[in-house]
Amino acid sequence: MLKCPSCGAVSFVSTGGRQEKVPDAPSIETRNKEQTPYLRRRRKCKKCGHLFSTREYEVSELQSIIHAATKEGQTLEGSEKHLESIVTELEDTLAELLSWAGHVNKQKKLLKQRKKTDVN
């Protein structure tokens, strides 16, 4: 389940009474770089129109992170800390993207104001 970071709308809905769920925040763009263990998707909330990014890891990738940490002598608690650091990194990236989006929107408004002033 995804939630829109702007309005908090749940981004999955049931369809046609079936158990299958479909994204309510459709993917606009998908990127997969070979050196990263995740897919990056750009999404747009249907409720508020907010654009946001997600990173999708395969369960096997997350399991391998836990396995590698355990193999190196770390406890499951150490693995949890590693996963928490990944989540923190993702949250930081999201916060940075939201900040940039705010900056871009502000600049767009200023540009529109300048255009109106130039026309008059």
XYZ file of C-alpha atoms in Angstrom:
120
model
C 0.000 0.000 0.000
C 1.259 3.451 -0.893
C 0.190 6.752 0.576
C 0.510 10.055 -1.185
C 3.134 12.091 0.699
C 1.137 15.244 0.026
C -2.491 14.424 0.856
C -2.133 10.995 2.520
C -4.547 9.314 0.113
C -4.185 5.534 0.036
C -2.783 4.640 -3.351
C -4.305 1.212 -3.846
C -7.934 0.319 -4.501
C -9.805 -2.948 -5.015
C -11.254 -3.565 -8.464
C -14.477 -5.236 -9.458
C -14.934 -7.124 -6.188
C -11.788 -9.130 -6.906
C -9.015 -9.512 -4.344
C -6.519 -8.084 -6.825
C -5.424 -4.531 -6.113
C -4.355 -1.950 -8.635
C -2.341 1.218 -8.043
C -4.423 4.363 -7.646
C -1.229 6.365 -8.196
C -0.202 5.114 -11.631
C 3.418 4.976 -12.641
C 4.346 7.760 -15.034
C 7.953 6.678 -15.486
C 9.980 3.624 -14.467
C 13.760 3.487 -14.241
C 15.989 0.526 -13.561
C 19.704 1.175 -13.332
C 21.850 -1.939 -13.396
C 23.879 -0.902 -10.349
C 20.813 -0.459 -8.112
C 18.779 -3.263 -6.517
C 15.464 -1.460 -7.002
C 13.074 0.001 -9.547
C 12.410 3.728 -9.312
C 8.919 4.757 -10.289
C 7.539 8.248 -10.708
C 3.874 8.375 -9.672
C 1.004 10.852 -9.705
C -1.709 10.851 -7.054
C -5.168 10.711 -8.637
C -6.682 12.597 -5.712
C -4.441 15.688 -5.495
C -2.226 15.375 -8.594
C 0.995 15.375 -6.526
C 4.017 13.795 -8.237
C 6.224 11.564 -6.113
C 8.825 8.816 -6.501
C 8.933 5.302 -5.101
C 11.676 2.706 -4.933
C 10.562 -0.892 -5.221
C 12.796 -3.638 -3.858
C 12.172 -7.307 -4.487
C 11.586 -9.389 -1.376
C 14.551 -11.566 -2.363
C 16.800 -8.474 -2.346
C 15.693 -7.513 1.150
C 16.163 -11.115 2.265
C 19.684 -11.134 0.838
C 20.495 -7.972 2.817
C 19.339 -9.680 6.009
C 21.174 -12.894 5.093
C 24.427 -11.043 4.324
C 24.224 -9.135 7.594
C 23.574 -12.346 9.548
C 26.397 -14.157 7.720
C 28.819 -11.403 8.685
C 28.060 -12.124 12.332
C 25.533 -9.380 12.852
C 22.390 -10.140 14.755
C 18.923 -9.753 13.346
C 18.879 -6.491 15.273
C 21.878 -5.381 13.181
C 19.975 -6.343 10.031
C 17.000 -4.342 11.218
C 19.291 -1.363 11.753
C 20.586 -1.788 8.198
C 17.031 -1.873 6.851
C 16.153 1.149 8.987
C 19.104 3.003 7.448
C 17.740 2.187 3.980
C 14.329 3.515 5.002
C 15.926 6.641 6.473
C 17.864 7.191 3.247
C 14.654 6.839 1.256
C 12.842 9.277 3.542
C 15.696 11.778 3.217
C 15.618 11.452 -0.575
C 11.863 11.989 -0.582
C 12.179 15.056 1.639
C 14.812 16.464 -0.711
C 12.623 15.825 -3.751
C 9.647 17.476 -2.059
C 11.814 20.455 -1.198
C 12.949 20.784 -4.798
C 9.355 20.444 -6.003
C 8.355 23.305 -3.707
C 11.228 25.404 -5.019
C 10.278 24.687 -8.634
C 6.624 25.571 -7.970
C 7.672 28.839 -6.326
C 9.859 29.700 -9.320
C 6.982 28.917 -11.710
C 4.707 31.309 -9.807
C 7.349 34.035 -9.892
C 7.817 33.509 -13.639
C 4.061 33.794 -14.237
C 3.973 37.009 -12.203
C 6.861 38.438 -14.236
C 5.122 37.550 -17.496
C 1.936 39.301 -16.328
C 3.955 42.371 -15.309
C 5.805 42.439 -18.651
C 2.537 42.228 -20.604
C 0.989 45.150 -18.691
